[in-house]
Amino acid sequence: TPELLFQIAGQRRLLLPGLGGRVPVRVEEVSELLKRTPPWQRFDLVNEVIGGSSEVAALVAERFVDFQ
């Protein structure tokens, strides 16, 4: 969800290219960025936020299980 991606990007202080190379400051920015990103590039955006961290992978897995 945009909320989870926003939370993770903020915690990791990720500079997102679609936001001018800065950390998002509002959930709406992440939501809008996802809408603007072509479908075939959304995976790359999500992977940039959640990839490379076992702690983040565990958090995403927990949220997914909670969602079900």
Rosetta silent file (secondary structure, phi, psi, omega in degrees, C-alpha in Angstrom):
SEQUENCE: TPELLFQIAGQRRLLLPGLGGRVPVRVEEVSELLKRTPPWQRFDLVNEVIGGSSEVAALVAERFVDFQ
SCORE:     score description
SCORE:     0.000 S_00000001
   1 L     0.000  155.694  175.849    0.000    0.000    0.000 S_00000001
   2 H   -57.583  -34.396  179.888    1.136    3.580   -0.414 S_00000001
   3 H   -62.931  -44.507  179.969    0.991    3.936    3.368 S_00000001
   4 H   -68.093  -42.418  177.997    3.428    1.083    3.922 S_00000001
   5 H   -62.351  -39.462  176.906    5.758    2.278    1.163 S_00000001
   6 H   -61.811  -46.059 -179.769    5.700    5.773    2.681 S_00000001
   7 H   -60.035  -46.992 -178.142    6.520    4.395    6.126 S_00000001
   8 H   -67.377  -44.121  179.827    9.407    2.314    4.833 S_00000001
   9 H   -60.244  -39.144  178.567   10.809    5.061    2.598 S_00000001
  10 H   -67.457  -44.214  179.718   10.770    7.442    5.559 S_00000001
  11 H   -62.847  -38.239 -177.549   12.425    4.964    7.918 S_00000001
  12 H   -89.930   -2.912 -179.275   15.133    4.179    5.383 S_00000001
  13 L    53.997   46.942 -176.614   15.463    7.840    4.317 S_00000001
  14 L   -81.511  133.381  176.587   15.155    6.787    0.686 S_00000001
  15 L   -91.481  109.431 -175.659   15.532    9.409   -2.003 S_00000001
  16 E   -91.584  126.319 -175.952   12.916    8.536   -4.602 S_00000001
  17 H   -59.539  -35.766 -179.503   13.746    9.579   -8.159 S_00000001
  18 H   -71.228   -6.327  178.280   10.135   10.321   -9.070 S_00000001
  19 H  -112.524   25.591 -179.540   10.029   12.908   -6.274 S_00000001
  20 L    75.332   24.215  177.842   13.010   14.876   -7.450 S_00000001
  21 L    72.776   37.011  178.513   15.452   12.704   -5.525 S_00000001
  22 E  -132.205  165.446  177.204   14.054   13.395   -2.062 S_00000001
  23 L   -75.241  133.975  178.460   12.416   11.466    0.771 S_00000001
  24 L   -64.493  144.873  179.806    8.608   11.595    0.592 S_00000001
  25 L  -112.437   -7.767  178.832    6.972   13.731    3.283 S_00000001
  26 L  -142.687  146.358  176.913    3.333   12.704    2.715 S_00000001
  27 H   -57.161  -37.630 -177.780    1.566    9.443    1.869 S_00000001
  28 H   -60.160  -31.276  177.350   -0.160   11.259   -0.979 S_00000001
  29 H   -64.064  -42.893  179.544    3.196   11.812   -2.675 S_00000001
  30 H   -67.377  -42.695  178.625    3.846    8.080   -2.766 S_00000001
  31 H   -60.203  -46.505  179.242    0.313    7.386   -3.960 S_00000001
  32 H   -65.338  -39.231  178.018    0.631    9.962   -6.738 S_00000001
  33 H   -61.650  -42.117  177.467    4.068    8.652   -7.698 S_00000001
  34 H   -62.811  -40.187  179.148    2.619    5.147   -8.077 S_00000001
  35 H   -66.020  -36.818 -178.871   -0.182    6.506  -10.278 S_00000001
  36 H   -76.048  -23.598 -175.481    2.306    8.405  -12.488 S_00000001
  37 L   -79.650  127.963  177.699    4.648    5.455  -12.858 S_00000001
  38 L   -56.698  146.701 -176.061    3.929    3.245  -15.876 S_00000001
  39 H   -51.378  -39.275 -176.936    2.718   -0.230  -14.866 S_00000001
  40 H   -73.400   -9.260  178.531    5.885   -1.943  -16.134 S_00000001
  41 H  -108.725   -6.087 -179.975    8.042    0.310  -13.904 S_00000001
  42 H   -62.859  -38.016  178.022    6.006    0.071  -10.679 S_00000001
  43 H   -56.705  -44.236 -179.935    7.805   -3.124   -9.705 S_00000001
  44 H   -61.343  -41.217  179.256   11.120   -1.258   -9.859 S_00000001
  45 H   -64.055  -48.356  179.520    9.747    1.529   -7.671 S_00000001
  46 H   -63.360  -41.909  179.487    8.358   -0.875   -5.069 S_00000001
  47 H   -63.361  -35.358  177.746   11.562   -2.928   -5.171 S_00000001
  48 H   -62.135  -35.602 -178.491   13.619    0.216   -4.599 S_00000001
  49 H   -78.733  -47.212 -171.833   11.664    0.851   -1.394 S_00000001
  50 H   -97.518  -14.309 -175.111   11.405   -2.667    0.025 S_00000001
  51 L   -75.965  153.605  171.107   14.428   -4.415   -1.499 S_00000001
  52 L    84.581    7.179 -179.207   17.745   -5.089    0.156 S_00000001
  53 L  -138.440  120.210  178.875   16.652   -5.238    3.795 S_00000001
  54 H   -67.426  -31.537  177.292   15.675   -8.365    5.683 S_00000001
  55 H   -64.958  -43.028  178.759   13.962   -6.211    8.325 S_00000001
  56 H   -67.052  -41.206  178.223   11.799   -4.553    5.686 S_00000001
  57 H   -59.396  -40.807  177.975   11.037   -7.921    4.067 S_00000001
  58 H   -65.346  -42.013  178.367    9.841   -9.207    7.444 S_00000001
  59 H   -62.246  -45.432  179.575    7.670   -6.101    7.964 S_00000001
  60 H   -62.343  -42.331  178.510    6.112   -6.454    4.502 S_00000001
  61 H   -62.311  -42.646  178.533    5.434  -10.148    5.142 S_00000001
  62 H   -62.036  -45.173  179.486    3.777   -9.345    8.487 S_00000001
  63 H   -63.822  -37.249  178.994    1.580   -6.678    6.894 S_00000001
  64 H   -64.619  -44.399  178.944    0.633   -9.061    4.092 S_00000001
  65 H   -63.885  -41.946  177.067   -0.425  -11.735    6.565 S_00000001
  66 H   -59.891  -36.859 -178.373   -2.401   -9.146    8.556 S_00000001
  67 H   -65.882  -34.091 -176.345   -4.129   -8.089    5.331 S_00000001
  68 L   -77.412    0.000    0.000   -5.314  -11.621    4.604 S_00000001
